Amino acid sequence: MPAPFSRRAALRRLGAFAASSPLYQLGGQQRPPGLRERVPALEEIESVLEFEPVARARISRTAYDYVAGGVDGEFTLRRNRQAFEWAELVPRALAPAAAPDLSAEIFGQKLPCPILVAPTAAHSQVHPEGEKATHQGAAAAGVLMAVSSNSSYPIQEVAAAAKGPVWFQLYARDTPEGTRDRVERALAAGCQAVLLTVDTQYMSHRERMLHDRHLNIPAAGVPVRTRSRRQAGAPPAPYRLQPQNPDLSWKTVEAIRAYTNVPFLLKGILTAEDARLAVEHGVSGVVVSNHGGRYLDYAPSTLEALPEIVQAVGGRIPVLIDGGFRRGSDVFKALALGARAVLVGRPPLWGLGAFGPEGVRRVLEVLQAELAMAMAATGCATIAAIDRSAVLVDFA
Amino acid sequence: MSRLPPLEELVNLFEVEEVARQRLAPELFESIAAGAGAGLTLGRNREAFDRITLRPRVLVDVRAMDLGTQLLGRKLETPILVAPTSRQTLLHPEGELATLRGAAAAKATVVLSSRPGIPLERIAAQARGAFWCQLEPETGAGEFRQLVRRATDAGAQALCLSAGWRGEKPAPPVDWTLVARVREWTPAPLWIKGILAPGEARTAVEKGAQGIIVSNYGGRLVDGAMAAIEALPAVVEAVGRHVPVLIDSGFRRGTDVLKALALGANGVMLGRPPLWGLAAYGAEGVQKVLELIQTELALAMGLCGKPNLAAIDRSLVKIHKR
């Protein structure tokens, strides 16, 4: 393989890559297992972040880069994690909660905890059984799974792989009929809510993946694409974009809502203005999301965006959130700022890549245990008891 | 020397910088890279962008993306221009000719330095794209008139008077009588570059400037000066209703450009990045640099629900304390 740059450039890139890893935020407590280190067994793993290096060692480079990468310089990817450092828990030494109850409720549905598996694409990149295995792991931990439109297995197979509840993440298709067909398949498979992703107007520049492509590293099961050429029929503008959903509008939202007879949420809201419009257009809920830092770089961290959205919504519909959640205390902070539930995207994939369904289960159990500890320390006996006074933030 | 990577492998401007670093003699690369003093302003120009986040709007129809804009009656394909930098023949034998050719291919306007590596008339004879010409305030009156005439005859669409900066030392104060006379000598509009303070912007407009360019010259003039993007809002507040405002200094990403537009700039100039492209790849490198950042800008606009420049306003950005 020819080196495209000098050693210095390679080192610089490696440094930038390491700096962008959530592991870096831990001050070197953890790092990918080196040649002389053993890979820990599942039962030895105590925190979610420890799964990432194990998964990384076990999946292809392209799969890892696909999961780990953000857009452009990965500012938003980093800021999602950073923002948690700007929110602090307020412990209650005199009145801790002995056995906190994590059970939650959303759209009339009882859940054992307010943590959900976020929709992410193509799980077969990290495990041959793909989303079926993820669903098995999530169900074993009692956690609801949102399944992506771009899952490796059809929604009915994923839903049938375990008994746990599933939601459906919807990417609108090119035609209204195609979109409706996709929704109806999901509803027939038993999905209990639909989340329409609204932040993917154009395909973003994932620089790690662009480099992988230039190095001609084949992605698992995906043919190496030839170098990008101007698409036939594309305008001769000096700037060339790859459209994904540039025509999505509030009309699309209304049309889909009309035939979707389960709760219908919008995923990818980052402003009070759009949150208000969402309420006005009758959606059931919003997910504050920057797509894990994968679409618009310099989008705000979701934790920083959360307060203005919670305020704009004013309790009329539930506000959910995703983006960089790796600790039970992270989840606690979002709940304290008004989120009803938290979705985790990359951590279940680390669990899946590292240990299969058992890894997914363990990741979700660790998060629940950590959330329980945060609740105990802050004297919150129930999820409903977690309020704004339980955290100090210096960004809101 | 390491292999020259094919242009299509480069995915952002920092990578073009890296190739230029490999190709150029260290002292030459450093002459482009250097900032004044300890490089505080040089660094601050970049860091300031990390304190500004975007507020993307969704469910807006962004099928038809249009980056076009008008500047003083001229249509620009995108709001990104090439800033004036001197003696480009030091970096590539074709110098300014290659820069203009690359910029024309990317449909971008170039501001030619008052100290080009190739005589202005020769550049103009071969230029296919639009260009402006830079002027220096301390030039003697007779010579100044001569420069304005040459630039006008060569077809410069605008003139750009760089204040406050000459080599390693400050330039003399701007002779405002000269500015008034330029307006008589040429129909080309006159911009004044190097403004950071709102009061100075007001003065420049009162004395006849038709446009203001916010700039700290890429951190090369006064170390400790504020970042250009930090200075922008007050300058726009002071003069933005009356004249167009451009900005340069530290722009490397499409999102950087978008932030400046949201804060009221009408366009952005790039100084170092086209030089990196020129040094490493000639005209094609200049074209690549411009197309990369134009594409990043278009993408960021699309993902923010802004199909054109008119849709961009102050509510698109949030400025943080860190």
Coordinates of N, CA and C in Angstrom, one line a residue, chain B residues 133-245:
Chain B
C133 N -7.5 44.6 -8.2 CA -6.1 44.9 -7.9 C -5.9 45.6 -6.6
Q134 N -4.9 45.2 -5.9 CA -4.6 45.8 -4.6 C -3.7 47.1 -4.8
L135 N -3.9 48.1 -4.0 CA -3.2 49.3 -4.0 C -2.5 49.5 -2.6
E136 N -1.4 50.3 -2.6 CA -0.7 50.5 -1.3 C -0.8 52.0 -1.0
P137 N -1.1 52.4 0.2 CA -1.4 53.8 0.5 C -0.2 54.7 0.4
E138 N 1.0 54.2 0.6 CA 2.1 55.1 0.7 C 2.8 55.4 -0.6
T139 N 2.2 54.8 -1.7 CA 2.7 55.1 -3.0 C 2.6 56.6 -3.3
G140 N 3.6 57.2 -3.9 CA 3.6 58.7 -4.1 C 2.4 59.0 -5.1
A141 N 1.9 60.2 -5.0 CA 0.7 60.6 -5.6 C 0.7 60.3 -7.1
G142 N 1.8 60.7 -7.8 CA 1.9 60.5 -9.3 C 1.9 59.0 -9.6
E143 N 2.7 58.3 -8.9 CA 2.8 56.8 -9.1 C 1.4 56.2 -8.8
F144 N 0.7 56.7 -7.8 CA -0.5 56.1 -7.4 C -1.6 56.2 -8.5
R145 N -1.6 57.4 -9.1 CA -2.5 57.7 -10.2 C -2.2 56.7 -11.3
Q146 N -0.9 56.5 -11.6 CA -0.4 55.6 -12.6 C -0.9 54.2 -12.4
L147 N -0.8 53.8 -11.1 CA -1.2 52.4 -10.7 C -2.7 52.2 -10.9
V148 N -3.5 53.2 -10.5 CA -4.9 53.2 -10.7 C -5.3 53.0 -12.2
R149 N -4.6 53.8 -13.0 CA -4.8 53.8 -14.4 C -4.5 52.4 -15.0
R150 N -3.3 51.9 -14.6 CA -2.9 50.6 -15.1 C -3.9 49.5 -14.8
A151 N -4.4 49.5 -13.5 CA -5.3 48.5 -13.0 C -6.6 48.7 -13.8
T152 N -7.1 49.9 -14.0 CA -8.3 50.1 -14.7 C -8.2 49.6 -16.1
D153 N -7.1 50.0 -16.7 CA -6.9 49.6 -18.2 C -6.8 48.1 -18.3
A154 N -6.2 47.5 -17.3 CA -6.0 46.0 -17.3 C -7.4 45.3 -17.1
G155 N -8.3 46.0 -16.6 CA -9.7 45.4 -16.5 C -10.0 45.0 -15.1
A156 N -9.3 45.6 -14.1 CA -9.7 45.2 -12.7 C -11.1 45.6 -12.4
Q157 N -11.8 44.7 -11.8 CA -13.2 45.0 -11.5 C -13.4 45.9 -10.3
A158 N -12.4 45.9 -9.4 CA -12.4 46.7 -8.2 C -11.0 46.9 -7.7
L159 N -10.8 47.9 -6.9 CA -9.5 48.2 -6.3 C -9.6 48.0 -4.8
C160 N -8.5 47.6 -4.2 CA -8.5 47.2 -2.8 C -7.3 47.8 -2.2
L161 N -7.5 48.8 -1.4 CA -6.4 49.6 -0.7 C -6.1 48.9 0.6
S162 N -4.9 48.4 0.8 CA -4.5 47.7 2.0 C -3.9 48.7 3.0
A163 N -4.6 48.9 4.1 CA -4.1 49.8 5.1 C -3.4 49.1 6.2
G164 N -2.4 49.8 6.7 CA -1.8 49.4 8.0 C -0.7 48.3 7.8
W165 N -0.2 48.0 6.6 CA 0.6 46.8 6.5 C 1.6 46.9 5.4
R166 N 2.9 46.9 5.6 CA 3.8 46.9 4.5 C 5.1 46.2 5.0
G167 N 5.4 45.0 4.5 CA 6.6 44.3 4.9 C 6.6 44.0 6.4
E168 N 7.6 44.4 7.1 CA 7.7 44.2 8.5 C 7.3 45.4 9.3
K169 N 7.0 46.5 8.6 CA 6.7 47.7 9.4 C 5.3 48.3 9.0
P170 N 4.8 49.1 9.9 CA 3.5 49.7 9.6 C 3.6 50.6 8.4
A171 N 2.5 50.7 7.6 CA 2.5 51.7 6.5 C 2.1 53.0 7.1
P172 N 2.4 54.1 6.3 CA 2.0 55.4 6.8 C 0.4 55.5 6.8
P173 N -0.1 56.5 7.5 CA -1.6 56.6 7.5 C -2.1 56.8 6.1
V174 N -3.4 56.4 5.9 CA -4.0 56.5 4.6 C -4.2 58.0 4.3
D175 N -3.8 58.3 3.1 CA -4.0 59.7 2.6 C -5.4 59.8 2.0
W176 N -6.3 60.3 2.8 CA -7.7 60.3 2.4 C -8.0 61.1 1.1
T177 N -7.2 62.1 0.9 CA -7.4 62.9 -0.3 C -7.2 62.1 -1.6
L178 N -6.3 61.1 -1.4 CA -6.0 60.2 -2.5 C -7.2 59.3 -2.8
V179 N -7.8 58.9 -1.7 CA -9.0 58.0 -1.8 C -10.1 58.7 -2.5
A180 N -10.3 60.0 -2.2 CA -11.3 60.8 -2.9 C -11.0 60.9 -4.4
R181 N -9.7 61.1 -4.7 CA -9.4 61.2 -6.1 C -9.5 59.9 -6.9
V182 N -9.3 58.8 -6.2 CA -9.4 57.5 -6.9 C -10.8 57.4 -7.5
R183 N -11.8 57.9 -6.7 CA -13.2 57.8 -7.2 C -13.4 58.6 -8.5
E184 N -12.5 59.6 -8.7 CA -12.7 60.4 -9.9 C -11.9 59.7 -11.1
W185 N -10.8 59.1 -10.7 CA -9.9 58.5 -11.8 C -10.5 57.2 -12.4
T186 N -11.3 56.5 -11.6 CA -11.7 55.2 -12.1 C -13.1 54.8 -11.7
P187 N -13.8 54.1 -12.6 CA -15.2 53.7 -12.2 C -15.1 52.4 -11.3
A188 N -13.9 51.8 -11.2 CA -13.8 50.6 -10.4 C -14.1 50.9 -8.9
P189 N -14.9 50.2 -8.2 CA -15.2 50.5 -6.8 C -13.9 50.3 -5.9
L190 N -13.8 51.0 -4.9 CA -12.7 51.0 -4.0 C -13.0 50.4 -2.6
W191 N -12.3 49.3 -2.3 CA -12.4 48.6 -1.0 C -11.2 49.1 -0.1
I192 N -11.5 49.1 1.2 CA -10.3 49.3 2.1 C -10.2 48.1 3.0
K193 N -9.0 47.6 3.0 CA -8.7 46.3 3.7 C -7.8 46.5 4.9
G194 N -8.1 45.7 5.9 CA -7.3 45.8 7.1 C -8.0 46.4 8.3
I195 N -9.3 46.5 8.2 CA -10.1 47.2 9.3 C -10.5 46.2 10.3
L196 N -10.3 46.5 11.6 CA -10.8 45.7 12.7 C -11.8 46.5 13.6
A197 N -11.6 47.8 13.7 CA -12.3 48.6 14.6 C -13.5 49.3 13.9
P198 N -14.7 49.2 14.6 CA -15.9 49.8 13.9 C -15.7 51.3 13.6
G199 N -15.0 52.0 14.5 CA -14.9 53.5 14.3 C -14.1 53.7 13.0
E200 N -13.0 52.9 12.8 CA -12.2 53.0 11.5 C -13.1 52.7 10.3
A201 N -13.9 51.7 10.4 CA -14.8 51.3 9.3 C -15.7 52.5 8.9
R202 N -16.2 53.2 10.0 CA -17.1 54.3 9.7 C -16.3 55.4 9.0
T203 N -15.1 55.7 9.5 CA -14.2 56.7 8.9 C -14.0 56.4 7.5
A204 N -13.6 55.2 7.2 CA -13.3 54.8 5.8 C -14.4 55.0 4.9
V205 N -15.6 54.7 5.4 CA -16.8 54.8 4.5 C -17.1 56.3 4.3
E206 N -16.9 57.1 5.4 CA -17.1 58.6 5.2 C -16.2 59.2 4.2
K207 N -15.0 58.6 4.2 CA -13.9 59.2 3.3 C -14.0 58.6 1.9
G208 N -15.0 57.7 1.6 CA -15.2 57.3 0.3 C -15.0 55.8 0.0
A209 N -14.7 55.0 1.0 CA -14.5 53.6 0.7 C -15.9 53.1 0.3
Q210 N -16.0 52.2 -0.7 CA -17.2 51.6 -1.1 C -17.5 50.2 -0.6
G211 N -16.4 49.7 0.1 CA -16.6 48.4 0.7 C -15.5 48.3 1.8
I212 N -15.7 47.5 2.8 CA -14.7 47.3 3.9 C -14.3 45.8 3.9
I213 N -13.0 45.6 4.1 CA -12.5 44.2 4.3 C -11.9 44.1 5.7
V214 N -12.6 43.3 6.5 CA -12.1 43.1 7.9 C -11.0 42.1 7.8
S215 N -9.8 42.5 8.3 CA -8.7 41.6 8.2 C -7.6 42.0 9.2
N216 N -6.9 41.0 9.7 CA -5.7 41.2 10.5 C -4.5 40.7 9.7
Y217 N -4.7 40.6 8.4 CA -3.6 40.1 7.5 C -3.1 38.7 7.9
G218 N -4.1 37.8 8.2 CA -3.7 36.5 8.6 C -2.8 36.4 9.8
G219 N -2.9 37.4 10.7 CA -2.1 37.4 12.0 C -0.7 37.7 11.7
R220 N -0.4 38.4 10.6 CA 1.0 38.7 10.2 C 1.4 40.1 10.6
L221 N 0.4 40.9 11.1 CA 0.7 42.4 11.3 C 1.0 42.7 12.8
V222 N -0.1 42.6 13.6 CA 0.0 42.9 15.0 C -0.3 41.7 15.9
D223 N 0.7 41.2 16.6 CA 0.4 40.0 17.4 C -0.3 40.5 18.6
G224 N -1.4 39.7 18.9 CA -2.2 40.1 20.0 C -3.5 40.7 19.6
A225 N -3.6 41.0 18.3 CA -4.8 41.5 17.7 C -5.9 40.5 17.8
M226 N -7.2 41.0 17.9 CA -8.3 40.0 17.9 C -8.4 39.3 16.7
A227 N -9.1 38.1 16.7 CA -9.4 37.4 15.5 C -10.3 38.2 14.6
A228 N -10.1 38.0 13.3 CA -10.9 38.8 12.4 C -12.4 38.5 12.6
I229 N -12.7 37.2 12.8 CA -14.1 36.9 12.9 C -14.7 37.5 14.2
E230 N -13.9 37.7 15.2 CA -14.4 38.4 16.4 C -14.7 39.8 16.2
A231 N -13.9 40.4 15.2 CA -14.1 41.8 15.0 C -15.3 42.1 14.0
L232 N -15.7 41.1 13.3 CA -16.7 41.3 12.3 C -18.0 41.9 12.7
P233 N -18.6 41.3 13.8 CA -20.0 41.8 14.1 C -20.0 43.3 14.4
A234 N -19.1 43.9 15.1 CA -19.1 45.3 15.3 C -18.9 46.1 14.1
V235 N -18.1 45.7 13.2 CA -17.8 46.4 11.9 C -19.1 46.3 11.1
V236 N -19.8 45.2 11.0 CA -21.0 45.1 10.3 C -22.1 46.0 10.9
E237 N -22.1 46.0 12.2 CA -23.0 46.9 12.9 C -22.8 48.3 12.5
A238 N -21.5 48.7 12.4 CA -21.2 50.1 12.1 C -21.5 50.5 10.7
V239 N -21.1 49.7 9.7 CA -21.2 50.1 8.3 C -22.0 49.2 7.4
G240 N -22.4 48.0 7.9 CA -23.0 47.0 7.1 C -24.3 47.4 6.3
R241 N -25.0 48.4 6.9 CA -26.2 48.9 6.2 C -25.8 49.7 5.0
H242 N -24.6 50.3 4.9 CA -24.3 51.2 3.9 C -23.4 50.6 2.8
V243 N -22.4 49.8 3.2 CA -21.5 49.2 2.3 C -21.3 47.7 2.5
P244 N -20.9 47.0 1.5 CA -20.6 45.5 1.7 C -19.4 45.3 2.5
V245 N -19.3 44.2 3.3 CA -18.2 43.9 4.2 C -17.7 42.5 3.8

